[in-house]
Amino acid sequence: MKLTKQLPVALGLACALMLSSCSKEDIATPQPQAESINMHSNEKVESLSPSILPTQTEYLGEAILPNGWQRNNTGFSTNPEAYPVGVSNRYRLWGDPAKLFVQGMPLIPWASNLDAFITVTTSSILSKTNKSSVKTKITGLWPGKKYALTVYVGSSLPKAAPGIPYATFAKSCLLTLGYQNTSLETVVDLTSYKACWVQKVIAFTALGPQMDLAFSASPAQAGQYAYAHLLVSSGAVKQVN
C-alpha cells in the first residue's frame, strides 16, 4: 500500500486469501492479516448508506462495462484495441465462446451468484500508457468516517485463439481510492495466485461524500501481456465507525 500524498487517513489491509479452488502450485497461503473492524458499531451514521455499483451484469463483451463503471483514460491507454476492457465470465474472456480460459475462475462460495466480472489488460509495469484501467465511484460516504471496501481480484489465461495476444498471468493489481488530488494506492500481489480469486479488504477514512475507485494491473516483466479481473458485489462497502 502506498500513499501518494500525506493523508489524515486511517488505512488498513484486512486480508488476502486464496480460495480453495486455486491451482495446486498455490500451496503456501499467507496468513490473513486483519485489523479489528467493528461492523456493528453504534457510532454509525444512519442518514448515509455507502454504495458501490457491482461488477455483476447480464451483458458480457469487450468494451462493455457494468452500469456506473467506465474506462479510465486518465494517464492510461486510450487504445481500446491494444488494451481493451470489458466483462468476462468464469470460463470465457469477454464472454466469447471462442475465447475460453485455460482454467476457469472459481465461484466465490459466499457469492455464487456473481459469475461476471470486469477484465483489464496490461503489458507494462510502470508505464500507464501500456495498460488499461477502469473506474467507478463510491457514494454515500460521510467525511471523516471509516469504511471497509471488499473486492476480489485475480488473473487467468485465455487459450490460444485468433485475435488473442499470447498472455501470461498478471503479477499484481492496483486499487486506487481517490478524492480530488489525493489518492491511496493498494497493491495486491498475485504471484502465488493463478486462476483464482484473492480477497482484499481495504480500510479507509472518507475524505468526501464520494470517492473514486480505479483498477489496473501489471505483468511480471515489461512487455508480457496479461489479463486481470475485478469482482465487486453491491454490498462491498461497509461503515465501520
C-alpha atoms as an extended CHARMM CRD file, in Angstrom:
* protein
*
       241  EXT
         1         1  MET       CA              0.0000000000        0.0000000000        0.0000000000  PROA      1               0.0000000000
         2         2  LYS       CA              1.4190000000        3.3870000000       -0.8990000000  PROA      2               0.0000000000
         3         3  LEU       CA              0.2390000000        6.9270000000       -0.2090000000  PROA      3               0.0000000000
         4         4  THR       CA              0.8410000000        9.4230000000       -2.9880000000  PROA      4               0.0000000000
         5         5  LYS       CA              0.1540000000       12.3060000000       -0.5850000000  PROA      5               0.0000000000
         6         6  GLN       CA              0.2800000000       12.6300000000        3.1750000000  PROA      6               0.0000000000
         7         7  LEU       CA             -3.2240000000       11.9130000000        4.4420000000  PROA      7               0.0000000000
         8         8  PRO       CA             -5.0730000000       12.1580000000        7.7240000000  PROA      8               0.0000000000
         9         9  VAL       CA             -6.4130000000        8.7790000000        6.8400000000  PROA      9               0.0000000000
        10        10  ALA       CA             -6.6630000000        5.5850000000        8.8040000000  PROA      10              0.0000000000
        11        11  LEU       CA             -5.7390000000        2.8700000000        6.4120000000  PROA      11              0.0000000000
        12        12  GLY       CA             -5.6680000000       -0.8410000000        6.7210000000  PROA      12              0.0000000000
        13        13  LEU       CA             -5.1900000000       -4.0450000000        4.9160000000  PROA      13              0.0000000000
        14        14  ALA       CA             -7.5040000000       -6.7350000000        6.1270000000  PROA      14              0.0000000000
        15        15  CYS       CA             -6.7630000000       -9.8530000000        4.1520000000  PROA      15              0.0000000000
        16        16  ALA       CA             -5.5520000000      -11.5320000000        1.0290000000  PROA      16              0.0000000000
        17        17  LEU       CA             -6.7280000000      -15.1070000000        0.9400000000  PROA      17              0.0000000000
        18        18  MET       CA             -6.7000000000      -17.8310000000       -1.6220000000  PROA      18              0.0000000000
        19        19  LEU       CA             -9.9420000000      -19.6540000000       -2.3450000000  PROA      19              0.0000000000
        20        20  SER       CA             -9.9130000000      -23.4190000000       -2.2150000000  PROA      20              0.0000000000
        21        21  SER       CA            -10.1560000000      -23.9540000000       -5.9660000000  PROA      21              0.0000000000
        22        22  CYS       CA             -6.8360000000      -22.2870000000       -6.7960000000  PROA      22              0.0000000000
        23        23  SER       CA             -4.2140000000      -24.2450000000       -8.6910000000  PROA      23              0.0000000000
        24        24  LYS       CA             -2.0630000000      -26.8350000000       -6.8780000000  PROA      24              0.0000000000
        25        25  GLU       CA              1.0680000000      -24.7320000000       -7.1090000000  PROA      25              0.0000000000
        26        26  ASP       CA             -0.5370000000      -22.2270000000       -4.7440000000  PROA      26              0.0000000000
        27        27  ILE       CA              0.0620000000      -24.3040000000       -1.6310000000  PROA      27              0.0000000000
        28        28  ALA       CA              1.6870000000      -21.7370000000        0.6380000000  PROA      28              0.0000000000
        29        29  THR       CA             -1.1350000000      -19.4540000000        1.6470000000  PROA      29              0.0000000000
        30        30  PRO       CA             -0.0740000000      -16.4110000000        3.6800000000  PROA      30              0.0000000000
        31        31  GLN       CA             -1.9140000000      -15.9920000000        6.9530000000  PROA      31              0.0000000000
        32        32  PRO       CA             -4.5230000000      -13.2310000000        6.6890000000  PROA      32              0.0000000000
        33        33  GLN       CA             -3.5090000000      -10.0430000000        8.4290000000  PROA      33              0.0000000000
        34        34  ALA       CA             -6.6390000000       -8.4900000000        9.7940000000  PROA      34              0.0000000000
        35        35  GLU       CA             -7.3440000000       -5.2630000000       11.5750000000  PROA      35              0.0000000000
        36        36  SER       CA            -10.0820000000       -5.1680000000       14.1500000000  PROA      36              0.0000000000
        37        37  ILE       CA            -13.1190000000       -3.7800000000       12.3440000000  PROA      37              0.0000000000
        38        38  ASN       CA            -16.3380000000       -3.4660000000       14.2930000000  PROA      38              0.0000000000
        39        39  MET       CA            -19.0910000000       -3.7980000000       11.7020000000  PROA      39              0.0000000000
        40        40  HSD       CA            -21.7550000000       -3.2950000000       14.3860000000  PROA      40              0.0000000000
        41        41  SER       CA            -20.5080000000       -0.0710000000       15.9290000000  PROA      41              0.0000000000
        42        42  ASN       CA            -23.2980000000        2.0690000000       17.3310000000  PROA      42              0.0000000000
        43        43  GLU       CA            -21.4530000000        5.1210000000       16.0480000000  PROA      43              0.0000000000
        44        44  LYS       CA            -22.7390000000        4.5420000000       12.5070000000  PROA      44              0.0000000000
        45        45  VAL       CA            -24.3400000000        7.4780000000       10.7580000000  PROA      45              0.0000000000
        46        46  GLU       CA            -27.7070000000        6.1430000000        9.6740000000  PROA      46              0.0000000000
        47        47  SER       CA            -28.5270000000        9.0330000000        7.3530000000  PROA      47              0.0000000000
        48        48  LEU       CA            -25.9830000000        7.8830000000        4.7550000000  PROA      48              0.0000000000
        49        49  SER       CA            -25.5670000000        4.4550000000        3.2160000000  PROA      49              0.0000000000
        50        50  PRO       CA            -22.2530000000        3.7820000000        1.4270000000  PROA      50              0.0000000000
        51        51  SER       CA            -22.6890000000        2.2860000000       -2.0150000000  PROA      51              0.0000000000
        52        52  ILE       CA            -20.6630000000        0.9890000000       -4.9410000000  PROA      52              0.0000000000
        53        53  LEU       CA            -22.1530000000       -0.3870000000       -8.1350000000  PROA      53              0.0000000000
        54        54  PRO       CA            -21.3770000000       -4.1100000000       -8.6040000000  PROA      54              0.0000000000
        55        55  THR       CA            -19.4250000000       -5.6350000000      -11.4700000000  PROA      55              0.0000000000
        56        56  GLN       CA            -22.1360000000       -8.2650000000      -11.9660000000  PROA      56              0.0000000000
        57        57  THR       CA            -24.0990000000       -7.6780000000      -15.1920000000  PROA      57              0.0000000000
        58        58  GLU       CA            -26.0380000000       -9.7560000000      -17.6840000000  PROA      58              0.0000000000
        59        59  TYR       CA            -24.2020000000       -8.0960000000      -20.5650000000  PROA      59              0.0000000000
        60        60  LEU       CA            -20.8110000000       -9.5950000000      -21.4200000000  PROA      60              0.0000000000
        61        61  GLY       CA            -18.3030000000       -8.4800000000      -24.0040000000  PROA      61              0.0000000000
        62        62  GLU       CA            -15.2510000000       -6.4750000000      -24.9440000000  PROA      62              0.0000000000
        63        63  ALA       CA            -15.7330000000       -2.7070000000      -24.4910000000  PROA      63              0.0000000000
        64        64  ILE       CA            -18.8320000000       -3.4000000000      -22.3680000000  PROA      64              0.0000000000
        65        65  LEU       CA            -18.8400000000       -2.3370000000      -18.7240000000  PROA      65              0.0000000000
        66        66  PRO       CA            -21.4160000000       -2.6060000000      -15.9300000000  PROA      66              0.0000000000
        67        67  ASN       CA            -23.6290000000        0.3330000000      -15.0750000000  PROA      67              0.0000000000
        68        68  GLY       CA            -21.6440000000        3.0310000000      -13.2700000000  PROA      68              0.0000000000
        69        69  TRP       CA            -18.2470000000        1.7810000000      -14.4590000000  PROA      69              0.0000000000
        70        70  GLN       CA            -16.1940000000        3.3420000000      -17.2430000000  PROA      70              0.0000000000
        71        71  ARG       CA            -12.8460000000        3.0860000000      -18.9380000000  PROA      71              0.0000000000
        72        72  ASN       CA            -10.2560000000        5.1540000000      -17.0830000000  PROA      72              0.0000000000
        73        73  ASN       CA             -8.3060000000        7.1680000000      -19.6420000000  PROA      73              0.0000000000
        74        74  THR       CA             -6.5620000000        9.4450000000      -17.1460000000  PROA      74              0.0000000000
        75        75  GLY       CA             -2.9300000000        8.5960000000      -17.8660000000  PROA      75              0.0000000000
        76        76  PHE       CA             -3.7910000000        5.0810000000      -19.0670000000  PROA      76              0.0000000000
        77        77  SER       CA             -4.0180000000        3.7120000000      -22.6050000000  PROA      77              0.0000000000
        78        78  THR       CA             -6.7680000000        5.1960000000      -24.7430000000  PROA      78              0.0000000000
        79        79  ASN       CA             -6.3560000000        2.4640000000      -27.3780000000  PROA      79              0.0000000000
        80        80  PRO       CA             -9.2670000000        0.0250000000      -26.9040000000  PROA      80              0.0000000000
        81        81  GLU       CA             -7.9000000000       -2.3950000000      -29.4970000000  PROA      81              0.0000000000
        82        82  ALA       CA             -4.4190000000       -2.7570000000      -27.9980000000  PROA      82              0.0000000000
        83        83  TYR       CA             -5.5740000000       -2.6430000000      -24.3780000000  PROA      83              0.0000000000
        84        84  PRO       CA             -9.2700000000       -3.4670000000      -24.1270000000  PROA      84              0.0000000000
        85        85  VAL       CA            -11.5220000000       -3.5940000000      -21.0920000000  PROA      85              0.0000000000
        86        86  GLY       CA            -14.7910000000       -5.4540000000      -20.7680000000  PROA      86              0.0000000000
        87        87  VAL       CA            -16.8560000000       -8.0010000000      -18.9030000000  PROA      87              0.0000000000
        88        88  SER       CA            -15.9040000000      -11.6910000000      -18.7880000000  PROA      88              0.0000000000
        89        89  ASN       CA            -17.4060000000      -14.7080000000      -17.0650000000  PROA      89              0.0000000000
        90        90  ARG       CA            -15.7680000000      -17.6240000000      -15.2760000000  PROA      90              0.0000000000
        91        91  TYR       CA            -14.9810000000      -19.5920000000      -18.4210000000  PROA      91              0.0000000000
        92        92  ARG       CA            -14.7830000000      -17.1030000000      -21.2900000000  PROA      92              0.0000000000
        93        93  LEU       CA            -12.8000000000      -13.9500000000      -21.9650000000  PROA      93              0.0000000000
        94        94  TRP       CA            -15.3380000000      -11.2160000000      -22.7530000000  PROA      94              0.0000000000
        95        95  GLY       CA            -17.9680000000      -13.9620000000      -22.5280000000  PROA      95              0.0000000000
        96        96  ASP       CA            -16.9740000000      -15.0750000000      -26.0410000000  PROA      96              0.0000000000
        97        97  PRO       CA            -17.4640000000      -18.8370000000      -26.6610000000  PROA      97              0.0000000000
        98        98  ALA       CA            -14.4170000000      -18.7500000000      -28.9530000000  PROA      98              0.0000000000
        99        99  LYS       CA            -12.1730000000      -17.3080000000      -26.2170000000  PROA      99              0.0000000000
       100       100  LEU       CA            -12.0760000000      -19.8690000000      -23.4320000000  PROA      100             0.0000000000
       101       101  PHE       CA             -9.8260000000      -19.5850000000      -20.3930000000  PROA      101             0.0000000000
       102       102  VAL       CA             -7.2740000000      -22.3740000000      -19.9140000000  PROA      102             0.0000000000
       103       103  GLN       CA             -8.6300000000      -22.7410000000      -16.3860000000  PROA      103             0.0000000000
       104       104  GLY       CA            -11.9080000000      -21.1560000000      -15.3680000000  PROA      104             0.0000000000
       105       105  MET       CA            -12.1540000000      -18.7870000000      -12.4360000000  PROA      105             0.0000000000
       106       106  PRO       CA            -13.8170000000      -20.3990000000       -9.3980000000  PROA      106             0.0000000000
       107       107  LEU       CA            -17.1120000000      -19.3940000000       -7.8780000000  PROA      107             0.0000000000
       108       108  ILE       CA            -16.8660000000      -17.4730000000       -4.6410000000  PROA      108             0.0000000000
       109       109  PRO       CA            -18.6640000000      -19.7690000000       -2.1590000000  PROA      109             0.0000000000
       110       110  TRP       CA            -20.4910000000      -16.9780000000       -0.3240000000  PROA      110             0.0000000000
       111       111  ALA       CA            -21.2960000000      -15.1120000000       -3.5600000000  PROA      111             0.0000000000
       112       112  SER       CA            -22.0780000000      -17.9050000000       -6.0230000000  PROA      112             0.0000000000
       113       113  ASN       CA            -24.4570000000      -15.6910000000       -7.9870000000  PROA      113             0.0000000000
       114       114  LEU       CA            -21.5690000000      -13.4480000000       -9.0100000000  PROA      114             0.0000000000
       115       115  ASP       CA            -20.2530000000      -15.0400000000      -12.1910000000  PROA      115             0.0000000000
       116       116  ALA       CA            -19.4340000000      -11.9270000000      -14.2450000000  PROA      116             0.0000000000
       117       117  PHE       CA            -16.5560000000       -9.5510000000      -13.6150000000  PROA      117             0.0000000000
       118       118  ILE       CA            -14.5100000000       -6.7610000000      -15.1870000000  PROA      118             0.0000000000
       119       119  THR       CA            -11.3270000000       -7.6150000000      -17.1160000000  PROA      119             0.0000000000
       120       120  VAL       CA             -8.4680000000       -5.2050000000      -17.8730000000  PROA      120             0.0000000000
       121       121  THR       CA             -5.2730000000       -5.7160000000      -19.8770000000  PROA      121             0.0000000000
       122       122  THR       CA             -1.6380000000       -4.7640000000      -19.4040000000  PROA      122             0.0000000000
       123       123  SER       CA              1.8740000000       -5.1800000000      -20.7960000000  PROA      123             0.0000000000
       124       124  SER       CA              3.7130000000       -2.7000000000      -18.5910000000  PROA      124             0.0000000000
       125       125  ILE       CA              4.8790000000       -2.4030000000      -15.0120000000  PROA      125             0.0000000000
       126       126  LEU       CA              5.4750000000        1.3240000000      -14.6800000000  PROA      126             0.0000000000
       127       127  SER       CA              4.1110000000        2.9240000000      -17.8350000000  PROA      127             0.0000000000
       128       128  LYS       CA              0.3670000000        3.5240000000      -17.6140000000  PROA      128             0.0000000000
       129       129  THR       CA              0.1470000000        4.0820000000      -21.3620000000  PROA      129             0.0000000000
       130       130  ASN       CA              0.6240000000        0.3370000000      -21.9250000000  PROA      130             0.0000000000
       131       131  LYS       CA             -2.2480000000       -0.8350000000      -19.7660000000  PROA      131             0.0000000000
       132       132  SER       CA             -5.9830000000       -0.2850000000      -19.4710000000  PROA      132             0.0000000000
       133       133  SER       CA             -7.9040000000        0.7470000000      -16.3850000000  PROA      133             0.0000000000
       134       134  VAL       CA            -11.4900000000        1.0730000000      -15.1870000000  PROA      134             0.0000000000
       135       135  LYS       CA            -13.0540000000        3.2930000000      -12.5550000000  PROA      135             0.0000000000
       136       136  THR       CA            -16.2490000000        3.9300000000      -10.6290000000  PROA      136             0.0000000000
       137       137  LYS       CA            -17.4370000000        5.9650000000       -7.6490000000  PROA      137             0.0000000000
       138       138  ILE       CA            -18.1350000000        5.0280000000       -4.0530000000  PROA      138             0.0000000000
       139       139  THR       CA            -21.0240000000        7.1980000000       -2.8950000000  PROA      139             0.0000000000
       140       140  GLY       CA            -22.9600000000        7.8580000000        0.3030000000  PROA      140             0.0000000000
       141       141  LEU       CA            -19.8300000000        8.4640000000        2.3650000000  PROA      141             0.0000000000
       142       142  TRP       CA            -19.6590000000       10.5900000000        5.4930000000  PROA      142             0.0000000000
       143       143  PRO       CA            -16.3530000000       12.5590000000        5.5330000000  PROA      143             0.0000000000
       144       144  GLY       CA            -14.2070000000       11.5270000000        8.4710000000  PROA      144             0.0000000000
       145       145  LYS       CA            -15.9590000000        8.1980000000        8.9920000000  PROA      145             0.0000000000
       146       146  LYS       CA            -14.1570000000        4.8820000000        8.4930000000  PROA      146             0.0000000000
       147       147  TYR       CA            -15.1880000000        2.2720000000        5.9390000000  PROA      147             0.0000000000
       148       148  ALA       CA            -14.1180000000       -1.1670000000        4.7180000000  PROA      148             0.0000000000
       149       149  LEU       CA            -14.1400000000       -1.9590000000        0.9970000000  PROA      149             0.0000000000
       150       150  THR       CA            -14.0840000000       -5.6440000000       -0.0040000000  PROA      150             0.0000000000
       151       151  VAL       CA            -13.1520000000       -6.6660000000       -3.5460000000  PROA      151             0.0000000000
       152       152  TYR       CA            -11.8730000000       -9.7850000000       -5.3170000000  PROA      152             0.0000000000
       153       153  VAL       CA             -9.0680000000       -9.7220000000       -7.8670000000  PROA      153             0.0000000000
       154       154  GLY       CA             -7.4080000000      -12.4010000000       -9.9860000000  PROA      154             0.0000000000
       155       155  SER       CA             -5.7640000000      -13.3130000000      -13.2740000000  PROA      155             0.0000000000
       156       156  SER       CA             -6.2830000000      -16.1030000000      -15.8010000000  PROA      156             0.0000000000
       157       157  LEU       CA             -5.0160000000      -17.1840000000      -19.2070000000  PROA      157             0.0000000000
       158       158  PRO       CA             -7.1500000000      -17.4120000000      -22.3460000000  PROA      158             0.0000000000
       159       159  LYS       CA             -6.4750000000      -20.3040000000      -24.6990000000  PROA      159             0.0000000000
       160       160  ALA       CA             -4.6500000000      -19.5220000000      -27.9240000000  PROA      160             0.0000000000
       161       161  ALA       CA             -7.1210000000      -18.2350000000      -30.4900000000  PROA      161             0.0000000000
       162       162  PRO       CA             -7.2140000000      -15.7320000000      -33.3600000000  PROA      162             0.0000000000
       163       163  GLY       CA             -7.2040000000      -12.1840000000      -32.0560000000  PROA      163             0.0000000000
       164       164  ILE       CA             -5.8480000000      -13.0770000000      -28.6160000000  PROA      164             0.0000000000
       165       165  PRO       CA             -2.2730000000      -11.9940000000      -27.7790000000  PROA      165             0.0000000000
       166       166  TYR       CA             -0.0280000000      -14.5630000000      -26.1250000000  PROA      166             0.0000000000
       167       167  ALA       CA             -0.6070000000      -13.9510000000      -22.4220000000  PROA      167             0.0000000000
       168       168  THR       CA              0.9800000000      -14.5830000000      -19.0440000000  PROA      168             0.0000000000
       169       169  PHE       CA             -0.5420000000      -14.2360000000      -15.5930000000  PROA      169             0.0000000000
       170       170  ALA       CA             -0.6610000000      -10.7450000000      -14.1250000000  PROA      170             0.0000000000
       171       171  LYS       CA              1.8060000000      -10.3160000000      -11.2600000000  PROA      171             0.0000000000
       172       172  SER       CA             -0.0760000000       -7.6040000000       -9.3870000000  PROA      172             0.0000000000
       173       173  CYS       CA             -3.2020000000       -5.4800000000       -9.3440000000  PROA      173             0.0000000000
       174       174  LEU       CA             -3.5160000000       -1.8710000000       -8.2640000000  PROA      174             0.0000000000
       175       175  LEU       CA             -6.5770000000       -0.4760000000       -6.4960000000  PROA      175             0.0000000000
       176       176  THR       CA             -6.6200000000        3.3080000000       -6.1540000000  PROA      176             0.0000000000
       177       177  LEU       CA             -9.0160000000        5.2660000000       -3.9670000000  PROA      177             0.0000000000
       178       178  GLY       CA             -9.0270000000        8.9370000000       -4.8840000000  PROA      178             0.0000000000
       179       179  TYR       CA            -10.5300000000       12.2220000000       -3.7920000000  PROA      179             0.0000000000
       180       180  GLN       CA             -9.6060000000       15.4160000000       -5.6330000000  PROA      180             0.0000000000
       181       181  ASN       CA             -5.7750000000       15.4720000000       -5.7290000000  PROA      181             0.0000000000
       182       182  THR       CA             -5.2550000000       12.8470000000       -3.0320000000  PROA      182             0.0000000000
       183       183  SER       CA             -5.0530000000        9.1050000000       -3.6140000000  PROA      183             0.0000000000
       184       184  LEU       CA             -4.4580000000        5.8900000000       -1.7040000000  PROA      184             0.0000000000
       185       185  GLU       CA             -2.8870000000        3.0150000000       -3.6530000000  PROA      185             0.0000000000
       186       186  THR       CA             -3.1990000000       -0.6220000000       -2.6080000000  PROA      186             0.0000000000
       187       187  VAL       CA             -1.1880000000       -3.2770000000       -4.4550000000  PROA      187             0.0000000000
       188       188  VAL       CA             -2.3470000000       -6.9030000000       -4.4850000000  PROA      188             0.0000000000
       189       189  ASP       CA              0.4390000000       -9.4010000000       -5.2250000000  PROA      189             0.0000000000
       190       190  LEU       CA             -0.8370000000      -12.2200000000       -7.4550000000  PROA      190             0.0000000000
       191       191  THR       CA              2.4720000000      -14.0560000000       -7.8010000000  PROA      191             0.0000000000
       192       192  SER       CA              1.2680000000      -17.1780000000       -5.9720000000  PROA      192             0.0000000000
       193       193  TYR       CA             -2.3700000000      -16.9200000000       -7.0310000000  PROA      193             0.0000000000
       194       194  LYS       CA             -3.1960000000      -18.1580000000      -10.5190000000  PROA      194             0.0000000000
       195       195  ALA       CA             -6.7060000000      -18.6130000000      -11.9070000000  PROA      195             0.0000000000
       196       196  CYS       CA             -8.2390000000      -17.9570000000       -8.5050000000  PROA      196             0.0000000000
       197       197  TRP       CA             -9.6510000000      -15.0690000000       -6.5300000000  PROA      197             0.0000000000
       198       198  VAL       CA             -7.8070000000      -13.0650000000       -3.9060000000  PROA      198             0.0000000000
       199       199  GLN       CA             -9.9960000000      -11.2310000000       -1.4370000000  PROA      199             0.0000000000
       200       200  LYS       CA             -8.8350000000       -7.7590000000       -0.4790000000  PROA      200             0.0000000000
       201       201  VAL       CA            -10.3440000000       -5.6440000000        2.2750000000  PROA      201             0.0000000000
       202       202  ILE       CA             -9.2290000000       -2.0190000000        2.3590000000  PROA      202             0.0000000000
       203       203  ALA       CA             -9.9740000000        0.1170000000        5.4040000000  PROA      203             0.0000000000
       204       204  PHE       CA            -10.1300000000        3.8290000000        4.6550000000  PROA      204             0.0000000000
       205       205  THR       CA            -11.4020000000        7.1010000000        6.0310000000  PROA      205             0.0000000000
       206       206  ALA       CA            -13.7340000000        9.0220000000        3.7340000000  PROA      206             0.0000000000
       207       207  LEU       CA            -12.2810000000       12.3100000000        2.5330000000  PROA      207             0.0000000000
       208       208  GLY       CA            -15.5160000000       13.4260000000        0.8980000000  PROA      208             0.0000000000
       209       209  PRO       CA            -19.1130000000       12.3370000000        0.2520000000  PROA      209             0.0000000000
       210       210  GLN       CA            -17.8990000000       10.2500000000       -2.6690000000  PROA      210             0.0000000000
       211       211  MET       CA            -14.5410000000        8.8350000000       -3.7300000000  PROA      211             0.0000000000
       212       212  ASP       CA            -13.2060000000        7.3100000000       -6.9440000000  PROA      212             0.0000000000
       213       213  LEU       CA            -12.0670000000        3.6910000000       -7.2160000000  PROA      213             0.0000000000
       214       214  ALA       CA             -9.7380000000        2.7320000000      -10.0880000000  PROA      214             0.0000000000
       215       215  PHE       CA             -8.3700000000       -0.6980000000      -11.0460000000  PROA      215             0.0000000000
       216       216  SER       CA             -5.3700000000       -1.6930000000      -13.1850000000  PROA      216             0.0000000000
       217       217  ALA       CA             -2.7180000000       -4.4230000000      -13.2990000000  PROA      217             0.0000000000
       218       218  SER       CA              0.9130000000       -5.2040000000      -14.1400000000  PROA      218             0.0000000000
       219       219  PRO       CA              2.7070000000       -8.2640000000      -15.5950000000  PROA      219             0.0000000000
       220       220  ALA       CA              5.7950000000       -9.9030000000      -14.1170000000  PROA      220             0.0000000000
       221       221  GLN       CA              8.0050000000       -8.3890000000      -16.8110000000  PROA      221             0.0000000000
       222       222  ALA       CA              7.5640000000       -5.4090000000      -19.0890000000  PROA      222             0.0000000000
       223       223  GLY       CA              6.3180000000       -6.4980000000      -22.5000000000  PROA      223             0.0000000000
       224       224  GLN       CA              4.3950000000       -9.5070000000      -21.2050000000  PROA      224             0.0000000000
       225       225  TYR       CA              0.6760000000       -9.2750000000      -21.9390000000  PROA      225             0.0000000000
       226       226  ALA       CA             -1.7120000000      -10.1550000000      -19.1220000000  PROA      226             0.0000000000
       227       227  TYR       CA             -5.3810000000      -10.1220000000      -18.1840000000  PROA      227             0.0000000000
       228       228  ALA       CA             -6.5950000000       -9.2170000000      -14.6900000000  PROA      228             0.0000000000
       229       229  HSD       CA            -10.0760000000       -9.4220000000      -13.2150000000  PROA      229             0.0000000000
       230       230  LEU       CA            -12.0510000000       -7.4270000000      -10.6500000000  PROA      230             0.0000000000
       231       231  LEU       CA            -15.2110000000       -8.6240000000       -8.9150000000  PROA      231             0.0000000000
       232       232  VAL       CA            -17.2220000000       -6.2780000000       -6.6870000000  PROA      232             0.0000000000
       233       233  SER       CA            -20.5510000000       -7.0180000000       -5.0010000000  PROA      233             0.0000000000
       234       234  SER       CA            -23.2850000000       -4.4890000000       -4.2950000000  PROA      234             0.0000000000
       235       235  GLY       CA            -22.5880000000       -4.6200000000       -0.5520000000  PROA      235             0.0000000000
       236       236  ALA       CA            -18.8300000000       -4.2250000000       -0.8730000000  PROA      236             0.0000000000
       237       237  VAL       CA            -18.5870000000       -1.0480000000        1.2250000000  PROA      237             0.0000000000
       238       238  LYS       CA            -19.3940000000       -1.0900000000        4.9410000000  PROA      238             0.0000000000
       239       239  GLN       CA            -19.1640000000        1.6850000000        7.5030000000  PROA      239             0.0000000000
       240       240  VAL       CA            -17.0950000000        0.5630000000       10.4880000000  PROA      240             0.0000000000
       241       241  ASN       CA            -17.4290000000        3.5330000000       12.8500000000  PROA      241             0.0000000000
